[in-house]
JSON list of C-alpha atoms in Angstrom, two decimals:
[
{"chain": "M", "resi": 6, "resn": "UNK", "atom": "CA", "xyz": [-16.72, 0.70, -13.04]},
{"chain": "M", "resi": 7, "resn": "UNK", "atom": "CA", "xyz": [-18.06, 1.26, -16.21]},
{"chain": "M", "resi": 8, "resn": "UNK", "atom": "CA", "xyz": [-14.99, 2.51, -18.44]},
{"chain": "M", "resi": 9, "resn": "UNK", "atom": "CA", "xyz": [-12.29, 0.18, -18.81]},
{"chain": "M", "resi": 10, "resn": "UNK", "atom": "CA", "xyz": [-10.23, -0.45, -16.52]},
{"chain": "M", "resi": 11, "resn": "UNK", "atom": "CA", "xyz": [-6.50, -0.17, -17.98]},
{"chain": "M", "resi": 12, "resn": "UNK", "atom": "CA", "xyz": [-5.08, -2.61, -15.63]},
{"chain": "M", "resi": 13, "resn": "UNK", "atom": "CA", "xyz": [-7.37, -5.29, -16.37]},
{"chain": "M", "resi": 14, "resn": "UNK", "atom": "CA", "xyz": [-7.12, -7.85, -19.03]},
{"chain": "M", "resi": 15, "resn": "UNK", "atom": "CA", "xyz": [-10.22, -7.30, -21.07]},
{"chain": "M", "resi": 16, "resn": "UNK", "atom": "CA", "xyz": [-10.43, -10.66, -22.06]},
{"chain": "M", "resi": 17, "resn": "UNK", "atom": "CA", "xyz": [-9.62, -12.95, -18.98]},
{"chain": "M", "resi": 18, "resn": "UNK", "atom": "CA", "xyz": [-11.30, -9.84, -16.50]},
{"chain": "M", "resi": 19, "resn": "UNK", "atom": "CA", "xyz": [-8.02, -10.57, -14.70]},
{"chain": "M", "resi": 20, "resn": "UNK", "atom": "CA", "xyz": [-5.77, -8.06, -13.60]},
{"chain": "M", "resi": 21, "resn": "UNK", "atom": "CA", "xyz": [-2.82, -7.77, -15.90]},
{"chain": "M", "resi": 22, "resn": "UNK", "atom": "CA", "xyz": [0.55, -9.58, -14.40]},
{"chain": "M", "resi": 23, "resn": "UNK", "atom": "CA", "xyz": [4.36, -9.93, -15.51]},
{"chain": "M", "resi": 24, "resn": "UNK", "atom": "CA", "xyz": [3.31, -13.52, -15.01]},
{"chain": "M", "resi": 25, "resn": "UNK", "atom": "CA", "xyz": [0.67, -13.95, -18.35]},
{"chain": "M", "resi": 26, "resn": "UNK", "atom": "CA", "xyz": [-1.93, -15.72, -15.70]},
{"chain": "M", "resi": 27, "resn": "UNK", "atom": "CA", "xyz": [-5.32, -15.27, -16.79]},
{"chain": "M", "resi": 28, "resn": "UNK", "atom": "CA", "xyz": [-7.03, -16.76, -14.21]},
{"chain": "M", "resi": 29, "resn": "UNK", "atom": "CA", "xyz": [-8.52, -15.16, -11.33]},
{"chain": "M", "resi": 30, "resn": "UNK", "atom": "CA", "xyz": [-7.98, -18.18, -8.63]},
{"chain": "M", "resi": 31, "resn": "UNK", "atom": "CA", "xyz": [-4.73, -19.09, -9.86]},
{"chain": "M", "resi": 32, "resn": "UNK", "atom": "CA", "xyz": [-3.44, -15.45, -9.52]},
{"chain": "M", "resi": 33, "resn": "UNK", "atom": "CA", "xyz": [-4.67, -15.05, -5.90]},
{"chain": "M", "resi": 34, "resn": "UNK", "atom": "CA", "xyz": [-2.96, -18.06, -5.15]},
{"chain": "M", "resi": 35, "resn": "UNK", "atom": "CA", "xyz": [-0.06, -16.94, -6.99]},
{"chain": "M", "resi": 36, "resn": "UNK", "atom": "CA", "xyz": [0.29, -13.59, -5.21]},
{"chain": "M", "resi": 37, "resn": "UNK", "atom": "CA", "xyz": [-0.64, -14.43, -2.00]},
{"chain": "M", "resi": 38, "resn": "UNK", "atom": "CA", "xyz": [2.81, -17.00, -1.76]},
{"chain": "M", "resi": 39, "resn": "UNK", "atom": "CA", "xyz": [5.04, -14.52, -3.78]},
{"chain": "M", "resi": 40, "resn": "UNK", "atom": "CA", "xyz": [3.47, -11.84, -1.27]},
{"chain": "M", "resi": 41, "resn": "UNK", "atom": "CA", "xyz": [3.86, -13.77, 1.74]},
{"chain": "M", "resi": 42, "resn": "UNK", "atom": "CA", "xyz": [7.67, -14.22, 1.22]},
{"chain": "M", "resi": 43, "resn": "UNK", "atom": "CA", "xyz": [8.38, -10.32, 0.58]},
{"chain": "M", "resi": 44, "resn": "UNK", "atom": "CA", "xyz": [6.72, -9.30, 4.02]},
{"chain": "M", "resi": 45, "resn": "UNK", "atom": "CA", "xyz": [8.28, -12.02, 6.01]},
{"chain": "M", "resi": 46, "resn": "UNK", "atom": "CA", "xyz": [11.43, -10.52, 4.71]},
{"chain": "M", "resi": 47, "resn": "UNK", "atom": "CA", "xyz": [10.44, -6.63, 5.11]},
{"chain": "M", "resi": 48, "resn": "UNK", "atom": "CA", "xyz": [9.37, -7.33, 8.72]},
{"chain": "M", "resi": 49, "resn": "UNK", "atom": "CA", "xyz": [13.19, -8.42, 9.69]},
{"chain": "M", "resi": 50, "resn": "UNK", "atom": "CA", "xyz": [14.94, -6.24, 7.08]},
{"chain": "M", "resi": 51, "resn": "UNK", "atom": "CA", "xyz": [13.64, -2.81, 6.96]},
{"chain": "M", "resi": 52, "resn": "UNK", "atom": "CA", "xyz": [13.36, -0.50, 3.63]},
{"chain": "M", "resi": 53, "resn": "UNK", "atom": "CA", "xyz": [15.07, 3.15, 3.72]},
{"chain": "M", "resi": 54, "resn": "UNK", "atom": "CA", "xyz": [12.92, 5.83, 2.95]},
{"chain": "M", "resi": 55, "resn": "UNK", "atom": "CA", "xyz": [11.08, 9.09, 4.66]},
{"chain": "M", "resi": 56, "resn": "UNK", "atom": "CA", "xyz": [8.06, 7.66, 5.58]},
{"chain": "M", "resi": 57, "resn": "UNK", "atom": "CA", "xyz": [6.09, 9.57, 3.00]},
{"chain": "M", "resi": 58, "resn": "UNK", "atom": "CA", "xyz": [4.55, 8.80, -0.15]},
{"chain": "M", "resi": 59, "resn": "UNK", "atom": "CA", "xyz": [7.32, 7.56, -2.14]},
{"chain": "M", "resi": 60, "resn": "UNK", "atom": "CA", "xyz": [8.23, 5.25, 0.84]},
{"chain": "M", "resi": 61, "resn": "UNK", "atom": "CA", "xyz": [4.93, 3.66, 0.71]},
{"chain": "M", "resi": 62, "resn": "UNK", "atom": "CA", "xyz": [5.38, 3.27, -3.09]},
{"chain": "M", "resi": 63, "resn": "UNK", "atom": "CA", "xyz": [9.09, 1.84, -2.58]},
{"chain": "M", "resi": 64, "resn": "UNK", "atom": "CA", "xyz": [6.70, -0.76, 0.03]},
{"chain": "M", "resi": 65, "resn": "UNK", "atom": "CA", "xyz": [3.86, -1.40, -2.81]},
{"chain": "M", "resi": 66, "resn": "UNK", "atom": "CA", "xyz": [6.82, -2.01, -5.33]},
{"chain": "M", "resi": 67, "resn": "UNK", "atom": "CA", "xyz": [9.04, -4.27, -3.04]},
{"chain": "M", "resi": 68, "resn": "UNK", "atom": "CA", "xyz": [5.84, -6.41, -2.53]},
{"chain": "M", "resi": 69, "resn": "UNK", "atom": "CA", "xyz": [4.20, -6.63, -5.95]},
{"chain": "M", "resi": 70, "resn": "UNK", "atom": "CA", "xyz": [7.22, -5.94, -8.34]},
{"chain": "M", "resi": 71, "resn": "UNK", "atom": "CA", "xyz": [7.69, -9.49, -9.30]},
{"chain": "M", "resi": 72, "resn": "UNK", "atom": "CA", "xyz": [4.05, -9.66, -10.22]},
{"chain": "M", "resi": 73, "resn": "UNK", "atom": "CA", "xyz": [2.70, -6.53, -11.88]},
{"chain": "M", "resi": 74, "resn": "UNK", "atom": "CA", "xyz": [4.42, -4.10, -14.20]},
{"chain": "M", "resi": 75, "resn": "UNK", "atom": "CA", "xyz": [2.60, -1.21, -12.67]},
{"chain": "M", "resi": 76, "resn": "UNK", "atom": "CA", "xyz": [3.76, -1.91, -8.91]},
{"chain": "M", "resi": 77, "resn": "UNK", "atom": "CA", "xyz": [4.72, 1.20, -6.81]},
{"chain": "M", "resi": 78, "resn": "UNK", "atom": "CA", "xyz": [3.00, 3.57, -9.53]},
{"chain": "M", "resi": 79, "resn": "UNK", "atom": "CA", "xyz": [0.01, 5.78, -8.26]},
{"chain": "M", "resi": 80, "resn": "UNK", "atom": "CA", "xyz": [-3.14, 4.42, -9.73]},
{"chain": "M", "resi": 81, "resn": "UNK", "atom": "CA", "xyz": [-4.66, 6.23, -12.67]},
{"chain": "M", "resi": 82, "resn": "UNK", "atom": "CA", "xyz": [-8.47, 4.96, -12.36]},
{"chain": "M", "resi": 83, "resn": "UNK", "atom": "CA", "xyz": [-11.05, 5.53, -9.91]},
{"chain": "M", "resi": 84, "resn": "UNK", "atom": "CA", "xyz": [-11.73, 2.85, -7.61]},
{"chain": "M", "resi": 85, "resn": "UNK", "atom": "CA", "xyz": [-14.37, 1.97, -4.78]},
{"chain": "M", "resi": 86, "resn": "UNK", "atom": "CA", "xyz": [-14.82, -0.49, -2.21]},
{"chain": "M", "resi": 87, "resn": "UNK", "atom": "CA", "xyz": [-18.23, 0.48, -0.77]},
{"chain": "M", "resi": 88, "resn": "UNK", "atom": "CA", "xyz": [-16.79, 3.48, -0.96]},
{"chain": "M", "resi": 89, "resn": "UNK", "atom": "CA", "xyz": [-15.15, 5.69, -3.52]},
{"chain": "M", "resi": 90, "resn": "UNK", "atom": "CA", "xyz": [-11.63, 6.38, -2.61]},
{"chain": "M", "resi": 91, "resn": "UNK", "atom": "CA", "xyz": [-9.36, 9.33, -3.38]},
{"chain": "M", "resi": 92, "resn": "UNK", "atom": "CA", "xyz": [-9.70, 10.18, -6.99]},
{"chain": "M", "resi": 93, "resn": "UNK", "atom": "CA", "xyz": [-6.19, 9.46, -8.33]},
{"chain": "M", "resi": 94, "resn": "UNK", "atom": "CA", "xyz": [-6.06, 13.04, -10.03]},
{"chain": "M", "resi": 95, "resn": "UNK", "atom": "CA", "xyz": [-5.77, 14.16, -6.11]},
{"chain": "M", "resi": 96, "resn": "UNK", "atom": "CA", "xyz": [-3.49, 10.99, -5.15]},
{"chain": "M", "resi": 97, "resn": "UNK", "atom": "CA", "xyz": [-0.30, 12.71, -4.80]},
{"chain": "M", "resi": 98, "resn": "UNK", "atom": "CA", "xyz": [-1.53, 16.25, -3.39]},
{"chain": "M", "resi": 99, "resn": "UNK", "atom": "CA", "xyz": [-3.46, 14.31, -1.18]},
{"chain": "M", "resi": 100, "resn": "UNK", "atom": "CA", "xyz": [-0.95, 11.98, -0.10]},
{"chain": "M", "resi": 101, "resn": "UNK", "atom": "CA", "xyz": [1.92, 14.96, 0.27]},
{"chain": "M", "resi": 102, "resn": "UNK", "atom": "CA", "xyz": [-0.53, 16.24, 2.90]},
{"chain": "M", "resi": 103, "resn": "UNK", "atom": "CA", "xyz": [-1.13, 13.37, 4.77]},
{"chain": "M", "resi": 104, "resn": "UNK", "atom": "CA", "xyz": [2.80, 12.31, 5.33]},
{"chain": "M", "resi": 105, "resn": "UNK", "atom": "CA", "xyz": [3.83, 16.07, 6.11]},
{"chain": "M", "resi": 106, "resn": "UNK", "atom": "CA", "xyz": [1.33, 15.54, 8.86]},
{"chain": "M", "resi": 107, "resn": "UNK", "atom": "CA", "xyz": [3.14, 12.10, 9.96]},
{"chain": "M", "resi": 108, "resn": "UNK", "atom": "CA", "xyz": [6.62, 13.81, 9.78]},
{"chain": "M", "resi": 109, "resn": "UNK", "atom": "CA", "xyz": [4.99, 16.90, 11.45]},
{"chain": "M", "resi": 110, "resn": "UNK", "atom": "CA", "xyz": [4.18, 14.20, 14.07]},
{"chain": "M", "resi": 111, "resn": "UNK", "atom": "CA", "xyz": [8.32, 12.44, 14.52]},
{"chain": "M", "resi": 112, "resn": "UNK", "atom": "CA", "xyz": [6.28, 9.62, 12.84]},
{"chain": "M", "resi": 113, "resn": "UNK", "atom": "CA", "xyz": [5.32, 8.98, 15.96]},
{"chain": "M", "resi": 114, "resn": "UNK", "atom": "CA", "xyz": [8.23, 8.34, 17.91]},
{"chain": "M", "resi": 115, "resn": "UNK", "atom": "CA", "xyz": [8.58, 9.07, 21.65]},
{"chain": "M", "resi": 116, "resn": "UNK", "atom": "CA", "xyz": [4.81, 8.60, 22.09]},
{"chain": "M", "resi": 117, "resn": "UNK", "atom": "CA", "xyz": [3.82, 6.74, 25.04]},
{"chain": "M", "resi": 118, "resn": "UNK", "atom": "CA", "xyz": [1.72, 3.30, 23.81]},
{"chain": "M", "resi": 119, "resn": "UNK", "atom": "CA", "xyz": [-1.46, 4.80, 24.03]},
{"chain": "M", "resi": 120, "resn": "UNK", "atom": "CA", "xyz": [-1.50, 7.78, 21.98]},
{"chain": "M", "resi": 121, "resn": "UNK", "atom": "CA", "xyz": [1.15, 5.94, 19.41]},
{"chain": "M", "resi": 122, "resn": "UNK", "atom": "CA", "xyz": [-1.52, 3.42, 18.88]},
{"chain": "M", "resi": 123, "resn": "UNK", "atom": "CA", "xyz": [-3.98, 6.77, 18.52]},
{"chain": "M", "resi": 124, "resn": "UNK", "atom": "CA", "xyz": [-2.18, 8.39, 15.98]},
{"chain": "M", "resi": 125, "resn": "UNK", "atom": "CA", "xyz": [-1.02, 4.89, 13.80]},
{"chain": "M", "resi": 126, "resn": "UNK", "atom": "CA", "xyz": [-4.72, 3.93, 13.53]},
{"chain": "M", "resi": 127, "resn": "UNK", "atom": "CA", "xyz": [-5.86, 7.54, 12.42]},
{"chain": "M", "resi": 128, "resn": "UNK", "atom": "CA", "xyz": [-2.96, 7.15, 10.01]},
{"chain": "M", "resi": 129, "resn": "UNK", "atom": "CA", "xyz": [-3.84, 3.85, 8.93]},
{"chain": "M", "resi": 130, "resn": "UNK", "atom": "CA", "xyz": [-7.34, 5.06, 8.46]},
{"chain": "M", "resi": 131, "resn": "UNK", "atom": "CA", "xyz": [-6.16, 7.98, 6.14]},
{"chain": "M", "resi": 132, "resn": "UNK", "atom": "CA", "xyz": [-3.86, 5.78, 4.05]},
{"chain": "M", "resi": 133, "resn": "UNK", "atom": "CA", "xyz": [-6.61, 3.88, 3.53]},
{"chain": "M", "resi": 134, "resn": "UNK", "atom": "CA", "xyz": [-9.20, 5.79, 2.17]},
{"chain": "M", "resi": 135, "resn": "UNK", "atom": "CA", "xyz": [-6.20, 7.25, -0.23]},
{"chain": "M", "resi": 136, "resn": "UNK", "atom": "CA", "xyz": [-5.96, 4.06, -1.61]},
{"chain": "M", "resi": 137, "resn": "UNK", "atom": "CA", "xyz": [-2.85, 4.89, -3.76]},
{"chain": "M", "resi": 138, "resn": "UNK", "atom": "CA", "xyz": [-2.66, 1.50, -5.49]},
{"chain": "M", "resi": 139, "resn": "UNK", "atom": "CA", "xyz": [-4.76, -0.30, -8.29]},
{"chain": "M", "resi": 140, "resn": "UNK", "atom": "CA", "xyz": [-4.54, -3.63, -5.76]},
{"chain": "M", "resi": 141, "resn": "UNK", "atom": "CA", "xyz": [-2.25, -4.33, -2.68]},
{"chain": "M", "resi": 142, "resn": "UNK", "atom": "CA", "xyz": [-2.83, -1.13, -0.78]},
{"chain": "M", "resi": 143, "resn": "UNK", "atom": "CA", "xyz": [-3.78, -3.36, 2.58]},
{"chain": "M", "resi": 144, "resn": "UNK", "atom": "CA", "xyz": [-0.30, -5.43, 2.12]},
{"chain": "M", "resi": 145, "resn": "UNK", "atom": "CA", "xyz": [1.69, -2.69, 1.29]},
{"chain": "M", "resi": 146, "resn": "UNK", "atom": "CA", "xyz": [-0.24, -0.20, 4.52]},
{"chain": "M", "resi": 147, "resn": "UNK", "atom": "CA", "xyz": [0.56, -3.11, 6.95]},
{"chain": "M", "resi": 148, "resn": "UNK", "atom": "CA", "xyz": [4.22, -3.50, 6.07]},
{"chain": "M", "resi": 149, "resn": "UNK", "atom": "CA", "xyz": [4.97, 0.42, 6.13]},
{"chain": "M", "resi": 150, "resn": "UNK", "atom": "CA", "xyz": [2.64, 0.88, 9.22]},
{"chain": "M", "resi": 151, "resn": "UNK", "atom": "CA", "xyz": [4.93, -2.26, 10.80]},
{"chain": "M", "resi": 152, "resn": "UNK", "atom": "CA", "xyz": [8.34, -0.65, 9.59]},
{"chain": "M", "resi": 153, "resn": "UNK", "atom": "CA", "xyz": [7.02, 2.85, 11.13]},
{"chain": "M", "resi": 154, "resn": "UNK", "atom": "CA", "xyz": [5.98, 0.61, 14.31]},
{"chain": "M", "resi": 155, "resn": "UNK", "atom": "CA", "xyz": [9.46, -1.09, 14.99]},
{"chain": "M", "resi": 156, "resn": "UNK", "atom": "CA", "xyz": [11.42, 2.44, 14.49]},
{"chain": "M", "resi": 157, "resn": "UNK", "atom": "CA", "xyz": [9.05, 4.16, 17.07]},
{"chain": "M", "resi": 158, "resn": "UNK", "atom": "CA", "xyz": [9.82, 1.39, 19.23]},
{"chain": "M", "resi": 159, "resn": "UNK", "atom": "CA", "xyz": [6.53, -0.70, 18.98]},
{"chain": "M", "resi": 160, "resn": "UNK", "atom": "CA", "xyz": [5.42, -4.07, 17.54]},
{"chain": "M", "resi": 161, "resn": "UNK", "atom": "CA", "xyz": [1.95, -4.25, 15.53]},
{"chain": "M", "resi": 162, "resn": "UNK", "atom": "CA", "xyz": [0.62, -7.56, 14.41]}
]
């Protein structure tokens, strides 16, 4: 990128935390224990929601809330992984169109294993390149995408 990124420390180059760590290693470390406990407990205790947008926000927030301010908040800056990814001025438009075509679907319930595993991957895949999140967006897709799994009678690991 090269504008400033708002949710990077400018200093350190380190994304900004509730924690004040500055350092890149330390903060992976960091998040991927804090992280680790959240999603053992959202895999046994499920979070309410619709399965839509602000579900997958509730997810993002659940996970990362402890550890960055702007947790469960669409992102406001471009970002690219290879790849550009949504643009987050089309984030929720985009994202109100994609889960009206899940709920269209029962979110997938009733589907034989086969086409459930058809439809979750081609969800997965859309999620993805939305990309609603500044960081996270792979924790936070597996953990909804699991939740979804379990109340449609399925098991993804």
């Amino acid at each position: 990128m090269t504008t400033a990124d708002p949710y990077v420390d400018p200093a350190s180059g380190v994304l900004r935390n509730r924690l004040g760590i500055t350092d890149q290693t330390t903060l992976t470390a960091v998040e991927r224990d804090m992280t680790y406990v959240t999603l053992g407990r959202l895999a046994s205790r499920p979070l309410p929601g619709a399965y839509d947008l602000s579900h997958l926000q509730a997810f993002h927030r659940e996970i990362f809330g402890a550890i960055y301010p702007w947790a469960g908040e669409l992102r406001t800056v471009a970002i690219a992984k290879g790849e550009l990814f949504c643009l987050p001025q089309h984030l929720q438009a985009a994202g109100s169109d994609l889960f009206s075509g899940l709920a269209r679907e029962h979110h997938l319930r009733g589907l034989d294993r086969d086409p459930f595993l058809d439809r979750l991957t081609h969800y997965l895949g859309e999620v993805n390149a939305l990309h609603p999140f500044r960081e996270g967006n792979g924790r936070a897709q597996r953990a909804f995408a699991g939740q979804l799994a379990r109340q449609a009678g399925y098991v993804v690991r």
